[in-house]
Short mmCIF file of C-alpha atoms in Angstrom, two decimals:
data_model
loop_
_atom_site.label_atom_id
_atom_site.label_comp_id
_atom_site.label_asym_id
_atom_site.label_seq_id
_atom_site.Cartn_x
_atom_site.Cartn_y
_atom_site.Cartn_z
CA UNK A 28 130.30 79.01 96.73
CA UNK A 29 129.78 82.30 98.54
CA UNK A 30 132.64 84.75 99.05
CA UNK A 31 133.15 86.70 102.26
CA UNK A 32 135.36 89.77 102.17
CA UNK A 33 137.51 90.46 105.23
CA UNK A 34 138.75 94.03 105.53
CA UNK A 35 142.18 94.07 107.28
CA UNK A 36 144.56 91.16 107.03
CA UNK A 37 146.89 91.38 109.99
CA UNK A 38 147.66 88.78 112.64
CA UNK A 39 144.41 89.30 114.55
CA UNK A 40 142.23 88.74 111.47
CA UNK A 41 143.79 85.38 110.63
CA UNK A 42 141.57 83.30 113.00
CA UNK A 43 138.44 84.74 111.36
CA UNK A 44 139.79 84.12 107.86
CA UNK A 45 140.63 80.52 108.78
CA UNK A 46 137.20 79.97 110.31
CA UNK A 47 135.41 81.31 107.23
CA UNK A 48 137.41 78.86 105.12
CA UNK A 49 136.61 75.98 107.51
CA UNK A 50 132.92 76.72 107.07
CA UNK A 51 133.17 76.30 103.31
CA UNK A 52 133.28 79.89 102.06
CA UNK A 53 135.81 81.71 99.90
CA UNK A 54 137.71 84.65 101.39
CA UNK A 55 138.65 87.90 99.68
CA UNK A 56 141.05 89.86 101.90
CA UNK A 57 142.26 93.48 101.74
CA UNK A 58 145.11 95.09 103.66
CA UNK A 59 147.72 97.79 103.19
CA UNK A 60 150.82 95.62 102.98
CA UNK A 61 151.67 93.13 100.16
CA UNK A 62 153.12 90.67 102.71
CA UNK A 63 150.07 90.77 105.02
CA UNK A 64 149.78 87.50 106.91
CA UNK A 65 146.06 87.22 106.13
CA UNK A 66 146.87 86.94 102.42
CA UNK A 67 148.44 83.52 103.04
CA UNK A 68 145.04 82.04 103.88
CA UNK A 69 142.68 83.98 101.58
CA UNK A 70 141.56 83.05 98.07
CA UNK A 71 141.80 86.57 96.67
CA UNK A 72 143.89 89.46 97.97
CA UNK A 73 143.86 93.20 97.44
CA UNK A 74 146.58 95.60 98.57
CA UNK A 75 144.87 98.77 99.78
CA UNK A 76 144.35 100.92 102.85
CA UNK A 77 141.48 99.69 105.02
CA UNK A 78 140.44 103.35 105.36
CA UNK A 79 140.03 103.69 101.58
CA UNK A 80 136.32 102.95 101.19
CA UNK A 81 136.13 103.35 97.42
CA UNK A 82 139.04 101.01 96.71
CA UNK A 83 137.57 98.40 99.02
CA UNK A 84 134.16 98.78 97.33
CA UNK A 85 135.71 98.33 93.89
CA UNK A 86 137.53 95.20 95.12
CA UNK A 87 134.26 93.83 96.56
CA UNK A 88 132.42 94.32 93.27
CA UNK A 89 135.24 92.80 91.21
CA UNK A 90 135.20 89.70 93.39
CA UNK A 91 131.38 89.42 93.62
CA UNK A 92 131.46 89.16 97.40
CA UNK A 93 128.36 88.10 99.33
CA UNK A 94 129.31 89.47 102.75
CA UNK A 95 131.82 91.86 104.34
CA UNK A 96 133.41 91.50 107.77
CA UNK A 97 136.31 92.65 109.88
CA UNK A 98 137.59 91.58 113.27
CA UNK A 99 139.65 93.05 116.12
CA UNK A 100 140.11 96.31 114.16
CA UNK A 101 138.19 99.53 114.88
CA UNK A 102 139.43 101.53 111.93
CA UNK A 103 138.08 98.96 109.44
CA UNK A 104 134.52 99.00 110.83
CA UNK A 105 133.28 102.10 108.93
CA UNK A 106 134.71 100.74 105.67
CA UNK A 107 132.97 97.40 106.21
CA UNK A 108 129.63 99.14 106.84
CA UNK A 109 130.06 101.35 103.77
CA UNK A 110 130.98 98.52 101.41
CA UNK A 111 128.27 96.21 102.74
CA UNK A 112 125.55 98.82 102.26
CA UNK A 113 126.74 99.66 98.74
CA UNK A 114 126.68 96.05 97.56
CA UNK A 115 123.43 95.29 99.40
CA UNK A 116 124.52 92.66 101.91
CA UNK A 117 124.02 92.38 105.68
CA UNK A 118 125.54 95.32 107.54
CA UNK A 119 125.50 97.04 110.92
CA UNK A 120 124.91 100.26 108.96
CA UNK A 121 127.00 103.38 108.69
CA UNK A 122 125.27 105.08 111.63
CA UNK A 123 126.10 102.17 113.93
CA UNK A 124 129.66 102.05 112.60
CA UNK A 125 130.05 105.75 113.45
CA UNK A 126 128.60 105.34 116.96
CA UNK A 127 130.82 102.37 117.76
CA UNK A 128 134.06 103.98 116.53
CA UNK A 129 133.64 107.65 117.53
CA UNK A 130 134.37 108.16 121.24
CA UNK A 131 132.62 111.53 121.37
CA UNK A 132 129.41 110.04 119.97
CA UNK A 133 129.64 107.29 122.60
CA UNK A 134 129.72 109.97 125.31
CA UNK A 135 126.75 111.79 123.75
CA UNK A 136 124.86 108.49 123.56
CA UNK A 137 125.44 107.75 127.26
CA UNK A 138 124.36 111.26 128.29
CA UNK A 139 121.19 111.12 126.18
CA UNK A 140 120.20 107.68 127.50
CA UNK A 141 121.06 108.17 131.18
CA UNK A 142 124.04 105.85 131.34
CA UNK A 143 126.93 106.92 133.60
CA UNK A 144 129.48 109.19 131.94
CA UNK A 145 132.35 111.46 133.08
CA UNK A 146 132.52 115.19 132.37
CA UNK A 147 133.82 115.67 128.82
CA UNK A 148 134.34 118.15 126.01
CA UNK A 149 134.98 117.82 122.30
CA UNK A 150 137.89 120.17 121.54
CA UNK A 151 138.98 121.68 118.22
CA UNK A 152 142.17 123.22 119.57
CA UNK A 153 144.48 123.07 122.55
CA UNK A 154 143.14 126.27 124.10
CA UNK A 155 139.70 124.69 124.46
CA UNK A 156 141.32 121.66 126.09
CA UNK A 157 143.28 123.84 128.50
CA UNK A 158 140.13 125.78 129.41
CA UNK A 159 138.24 122.56 130.17
CA UNK A 160 141.16 121.31 132.28
CA UNK A 161 141.32 124.55 134.28
CA UNK A 162 137.58 124.63 134.96
CA UNK A 163 137.43 120.96 135.94
CA UNK A 164 140.39 121.23 138.35
CA UNK A 165 140.97 117.48 138.10
CA UNK A 166 143.18 115.17 136.06
CA UNK A 167 141.86 114.51 132.57
CA UNK A 168 142.48 112.03 129.80
CA UNK A 169 142.76 113.05 126.15
CA UNK A 170 141.91 110.77 123.24
CA UNK A 171 141.72 110.81 119.44
CA UNK A 172 138.11 110.40 118.35
CA UNK A 173 138.47 107.29 116.21
CA UNK A 174 141.87 105.63 116.51
CA UNK A 175 142.74 102.30 118.14
CA UNK A 176 145.36 100.48 120.24
CA UNK A 177 145.57 103.36 122.78
CA UNK A 178 147.45 105.49 120.26
CA UNK A 179 147.42 109.15 121.20
CA UNK A 180 145.81 108.51 124.60
CA UNK A 181 147.37 110.43 127.51
CA UNK A 182 146.53 111.16 131.12
CA UNK A 183 147.06 114.87 131.78
CA UNK A 184 147.90 116.44 135.15
CA UNK A 185 149.28 119.87 134.14
CA UNK A 186 148.70 122.52 131.49
CA UNK A 187 152.24 121.95 130.27
CA UNK A 188 151.46 118.28 129.63
CA UNK A 189 148.27 119.26 127.82
CA UNK A 190 150.09 121.57 125.42
CA UNK A 191 152.74 118.94 124.78
CA UNK A 192 150.42 115.95 124.29
CA UNK A 193 147.43 117.54 122.58
CA UNK A 194 148.98 117.71 119.07
CA UNK A 195 149.94 114.03 119.31
CA UNK A 196 146.39 113.00 120.25
CA UNK A 197 144.98 115.18 117.47
CA UNK A 198 147.27 113.58 114.89
CA UNK A 199 145.68 110.18 115.50
CA UNK A 200 142.11 111.35 114.84
CA UNK A 201 141.25 110.06 111.37
CA UNK A 202 138.39 112.45 110.56
CA UNK A 203 138.80 116.15 111.40
CA UNK A 204 140.98 118.01 113.89
CA UNK A 205 139.35 116.96 117.14
CA UNK A 206 140.36 115.60 120.52
CA UNK A 207 138.05 114.29 123.25
CA UNK A 208 139.00 115.56 126.70
CA UNK A 209 137.29 114.05 129.74
CA UNK A 210 137.69 113.67 133.47
CA UNK A 211 140.07 110.86 134.29
CA UNK A 212 138.12 108.10 136.01
CA UNK A 213 140.14 106.52 138.78
CA UNK A 214 139.36 102.91 139.53
CA UNK A 215 139.52 99.37 138.23
CA UNK A 216 139.05 98.80 134.51
CA UNK A 217 137.25 95.91 132.81
CA UNK A 218 136.76 94.53 129.32
CA UNK A 219 133.43 93.01 128.32
CA UNK A 220 133.03 90.90 125.17
CA UNK A 221 129.82 89.66 123.66
CA UNK A 222 127.66 88.90 120.66
CA UNK A 223 124.61 90.61 119.20
CA UNK A 224 122.31 88.32 117.27
CA UNK A 225 119.03 89.55 115.82
CA UNK A 226 119.22 92.73 117.85
CA UNK A 227 119.73 91.15 121.30
CA UNK A 228 123.07 91.37 123.06
CA UNK A 229 124.65 88.53 125.05
CA UNK A 230 127.65 89.23 127.29
CA UNK A 231 130.06 86.29 127.09
CA UNK A 232 133.32 87.26 128.83
CA UNK A 233 134.53 89.82 131.37
CA UNK A 234 138.09 90.59 132.39
CA UNK A 235 139.58 92.66 135.17
CA UNK A 236 142.47 94.69 133.78
CA UNK A 237 145.83 95.61 135.23
CA UNK A 238 148.11 98.27 133.74
CA UNK A 239 151.82 98.92 133.48
CA UNK A 240 153.04 101.10 136.33
CA UNK A 241 154.92 103.39 133.95
CA UNK A 242 151.79 104.03 131.83
CA UNK A 243 148.28 103.62 133.31
CA UNK A 244 146.74 103.70 129.82
CA UNK A 245 148.42 100.50 128.59
CA UNK A 246 147.04 97.17 129.81
CA UNK A 247 149.50 94.66 131.25
CA UNK A 248 147.06 91.85 132.10
CA UNK A 249 143.45 90.84 131.50
CA UNK A 250 142.10 88.23 133.93
CA UNK A 251 138.87 86.53 132.78
CA UNK A 252 136.43 84.91 135.21
CA UNK A 253 132.66 84.52 135.28
CA UNK A 254 132.36 86.10 138.73
CA UNK A 255 134.56 88.42 140.78
CA UNK A 256 134.69 88.58 144.58
CA UNK A 257 135.26 92.36 144.57
CA UNK A 258 132.93 93.50 141.79
CA UNK A 259 129.37 92.66 140.73
CA UNK A 260 129.76 91.08 137.32
CA UNK A 261 126.01 90.36 137.08
CA UNK A 262 125.46 94.12 137.35
CA UNK A 263 128.12 94.80 134.73
CA UNK A 264 126.60 92.23 132.37
CA UNK A 265 123.23 93.90 132.76
CA UNK A 266 124.60 97.39 132.07
CA UNK A 267 126.56 96.20 129.05
CA UNK A 268 123.57 94.38 127.56
CA UNK A 269 121.36 97.41 128.15
CA UNK A 270 123.78 99.82 126.46
CA UNK A 271 124.32 97.67 123.38
CA UNK A 272 120.61 96.85 123.07
CA UNK A 273 119.69 100.54 123.37
CA UNK A 274 122.20 101.41 120.66
CA UNK A 275 120.33 99.18 118.22
CA UNK A 276 123.17 97.04 116.92
CA UNK A 277 121.79 94.01 115.04
CA UNK A 278 124.41 91.33 114.30
CA UNK A 279 128.00 91.78 115.47
CA UNK A 280 130.66 90.85 117.95
CA UNK A 281 131.19 93.48 120.64
CA UNK A 282 134.05 94.61 122.84
CA UNK A 283 133.55 97.25 125.53
CA UNK A 284 135.67 98.75 128.28
CA UNK A 285 134.38 100.05 131.62
CA UNK A 286 135.79 101.62 134.76
CA UNK A 287 134.36 101.26 138.27
CA UNK A 288 134.40 104.38 140.43
CA UNK A 289 132.40 105.15 143.60
CA UNK A 290 129.88 102.39 143.06
CA UNK A 291 129.28 102.98 139.33
CA UNK A 292 130.42 101.27 136.14
CA UNK A 293 131.30 103.90 133.52
CA UNK A 294 131.47 102.97 129.84
CA UNK A 295 134.90 103.99 128.54
CA UNK A 296 134.31 102.85 124.97
CA UNK A 297 132.47 100.21 122.96
CA UNK A 298 133.29 98.57 119.65
CA UNK A 299 131.41 96.53 117.06
CA UNK A 300 134.16 93.93 116.78
CA UNK A 301 135.78 91.38 119.07
CA UNK A 302 138.55 92.03 121.55
CA UNK A 303 142.06 92.10 120.10
CA UNK A 304 145.09 89.90 120.79
CA UNK A 305 142.94 86.78 120.25
CA UNK A 306 140.38 87.59 122.93
CA UNK A 307 137.39 87.01 120.66
CA UNK A 308 138.92 84.13 118.69
CA UNK A 309 140.35 82.09 121.59
CA UNK A 310 139.38 83.35 125.04
CA UNK A 311 135.68 84.16 124.56
CA UNK A 312 134.71 80.73 123.16
CA UNK A 313 136.68 79.00 125.93
CA UNK A 314 135.21 80.85 128.91
CA UNK A 315 131.67 80.97 127.49
CA UNK A 316 131.24 77.78 125.46
CA UNK A 317 129.63 79.89 122.71
CA UNK A 318 130.88 79.60 119.13
CA UNK A 319 130.81 83.34 118.48
CA UNK A 320 132.56 83.23 115.10
CA UNK A 321 130.04 80.76 113.67
CA UNK A 322 127.11 83.00 114.56
CA UNK A 323 128.88 86.07 113.16
CA UNK A 324 129.74 84.38 109.86
CA UNK A 325 126.31 82.83 109.39
CA UNK A 326 124.57 86.15 110.11
CA UNK A 327 126.81 87.94 107.60
CA UNK A 328 125.68 85.68 104.73
CA UNK A 329 122.03 85.71 105.82
CA UNK A 330 121.80 82.19 107.22
CA UNK A 331 118.72 82.34 109.44
CA UNK A 332 119.12 79.36 111.74
CA UNK A 333 116.62 79.12 114.58
CA UNK A 334 118.59 80.04 117.70
CA UNK A 335 117.22 79.56 121.20
CA UNK A 336 117.97 82.34 123.70
CA UNK A 337 119.73 79.92 126.05
CA UNK A 338 122.03 78.80 123.23
CA UNK A 339 123.86 82.11 123.54
CA UNK A 340 124.20 82.08 127.32
CA UNK A 341 127.47 81.19 129.03
CA UNK A 342 127.41 77.42 129.56
CA UNK A 343 127.27 76.16 133.15
CA UNK A 344 130.33 73.95 132.67
CA UNK A 345 132.32 77.03 131.60
CA UNK A 346 131.55 79.25 134.59
CA UNK A 347 134.45 77.86 136.65
CA UNK A 348 136.91 78.36 133.83
CA UNK A 349 139.30 81.28 133.73
CA UNK A 350 141.84 82.74 131.36
CA UNK A 351 144.55 85.35 131.34
CA UNK A 352 146.02 87.50 128.61
CA UNK A 353 149.30 88.80 129.97
CA UNK A 354 151.68 91.20 128.21
CA UNK A 355 155.43 91.00 128.70
CA UNK A 356 157.14 93.93 130.37
CA UNK A 357 160.87 93.79 129.71
CA UNK A 358 163.25 96.68 130.26
CA UNK A 359 166.66 96.21 128.65
CA UNK A 360 168.16 99.48 129.92
CA UNK A 361 169.88 99.91 126.57
CA UNK A 362 171.44 96.42 126.61
CA UNK A 363 171.24 93.91 123.79
CA UNK A 364 169.52 90.57 124.32
CA UNK A 365 172.13 87.81 124.41
CA UNK A 366 169.93 84.75 124.96
CA UNK A 367 166.22 83.84 125.12
CA UNK A 368 165.24 80.59 126.84
CA UNK A 369 162.11 78.62 127.59
CA UNK A 370 159.65 79.61 124.86
CA UNK A 371 159.19 76.15 123.32
CA UNK A 372 158.82 74.50 126.75
CA UNK A 373 156.12 77.01 127.63
CA UNK A 374 154.28 76.50 124.33
CA UNK A 375 154.18 72.76 125.04
CA UNK A 376 152.02 73.29 128.15
CA UNK A 377 148.43 72.30 127.21
CA UNK A 378 146.82 75.32 128.88
CA UNK A 379 149.09 77.78 127.08
CA UNK A 380 147.11 78.89 124.02
CA UNK A 381 149.80 81.32 122.85
CA UNK A 382 153.21 82.63 123.82
CA UNK A 383 154.47 85.23 121.36
CA UNK A 384 157.42 87.63 121.46
CA UNK A 385 158.23 90.55 119.16
CA UNK A 386 161.98 90.52 119.70
CA UNK A 387 165.00 88.36 118.99
CA UNK A 388 168.50 87.79 120.31
CA UNK A 389 170.57 90.89 119.54
CA UNK A 390 167.64 93.31 119.95
CA UNK A 391 167.39 96.21 122.39
CA UNK A 392 163.90 96.41 123.91
CA UNK A 393 162.11 99.63 124.71
CA UNK A 394 159.01 99.96 126.84
CA UNK A 395 155.66 100.21 125.07
CA UNK A 396 154.21 103.61 124.17
CA UNK A 397 150.80 102.19 123.19
CA UNK A 398 149.04 98.82 122.90
CA UNK A 399 150.56 98.08 119.50
CA UNK A 400 154.15 98.49 120.70
CA UNK A 401 153.97 95.91 123.50
CA UNK A 402 156.74 93.37 122.98
CA UNK A 403 154.94 90.09 123.56
CA UNK A 404 152.11 88.25 125.30
CA UNK A 405 150.84 84.91 126.47
CA UNK A 406 147.37 83.43 126.88
CA UNK A 407 146.48 80.75 129.41
CA UNK A 408 143.07 79.03 129.42
CA UNK A 409 142.49 76.79 132.44
CA UNK A 410 139.66 74.84 134.04
CA UNK A 411 140.29 76.46 137.42
CA UNK A 412 141.99 79.47 138.92
CA UNK A 413 144.33 77.18 140.84
CA UNK A 414 145.58 75.59 137.62
CA UNK A 415 145.94 78.99 135.94
CA UNK A 416 148.12 80.22 138.80
CA UNK A 417 150.24 77.05 138.59
CA UNK A 418 150.84 77.56 134.87
CA UNK A 419 151.65 81.22 135.42
CA UNK A 420 154.28 80.26 137.96
CA UNK A 421 155.78 77.74 135.52
CA UNK A 422 156.03 80.45 132.86
CA UNK A 423 157.71 82.85 135.29
CA UNK A 424 160.32 80.20 136.15
CA UNK A 425 160.88 78.99 132.59
CA UNK A 426 161.05 82.14 130.48
CA UNK A 427 164.48 83.74 130.79
CA UNK A 428 166.28 86.55 129.02
CA UNK A 429 169.99 87.20 129.36
CA UNK A 430 171.43 90.58 128.37
CA UNK A 431 174.92 91.28 127.10
CA UNK A 432 177.05 92.94 129.72
CA UNK A 433 178.53 96.27 128.72
#
């Protein structure tokens, strides 16, 4: 029986681990914490940092693994590529791992290949960032080069903000003391998820994003449909496929983010892994009809099934489907939660794929500072937009929080 190693063992990796097991393979899982939820489902576990390439390589050799994967985690991608190359199994390669996790290299790639990009500069210190901001005379956004979950990402409108936020952004860059500073693109944002098989990319799901009013860099809702009355999704699919194909990625799930400004779709970032918060594991298969995990797992162990091009296209019967990933926005104003009602009733609704909260009665909730600190979410998958809106309304009526009065 072949063994597949999964690097990272948090909540978002569990669906992949379970699917590997369902397909008859063993799972060796590594993660930083001894109580990692992924360890409950794996056959062999190793407690180590996903950034520690040598420890993960040693674990892979000790467990005679045949393939190495990760899912919904950017920081694990370079480790997966390194380990896979060292043990001689299928891999996207270290160059691809670098391109798909380093935001500066993504910008360089777009400029070199004539894809739309905003003005940008790689900065080694705050004075360089301030200089770029002054010369541009427009709002900018600063980002760590290779972090995830919107950590260290800030929109900057003044020099004072730049000097305050720059060290925070820099602290989240994993390799070197760098920050990417670029013109802030105003406009609607989108996520695009897909699958590369044998070097050809297939776009499977697109969402229009909304953001919290108090922080435009943190998503509040992702609404998935095949088409959009206001934006040309066929155009976006074409751009996304062209970018990924040009990059040269061979076999992987993909997750990209774009913004639309003045008639152009701009790539914000792209990743060689599926969308987080169960986008790739639950939403993508539902709205596309494509079993993306099966293709990923089979490719990783070298199973060369004959796949027709049309097999990886969104199925006709799925094109009227829609889904929403919505994040809870609860402000307690310093008050403790007294009572939470309605969660089990909501989970009983067939279209509700998930309803999860990260708080309990007695807690005081603070607003999110990045993607990871959001306090809960729900996913609805429905056969029509009308039904999705009906279920959303039911959730809004049913979910209730009462705070203790001071």
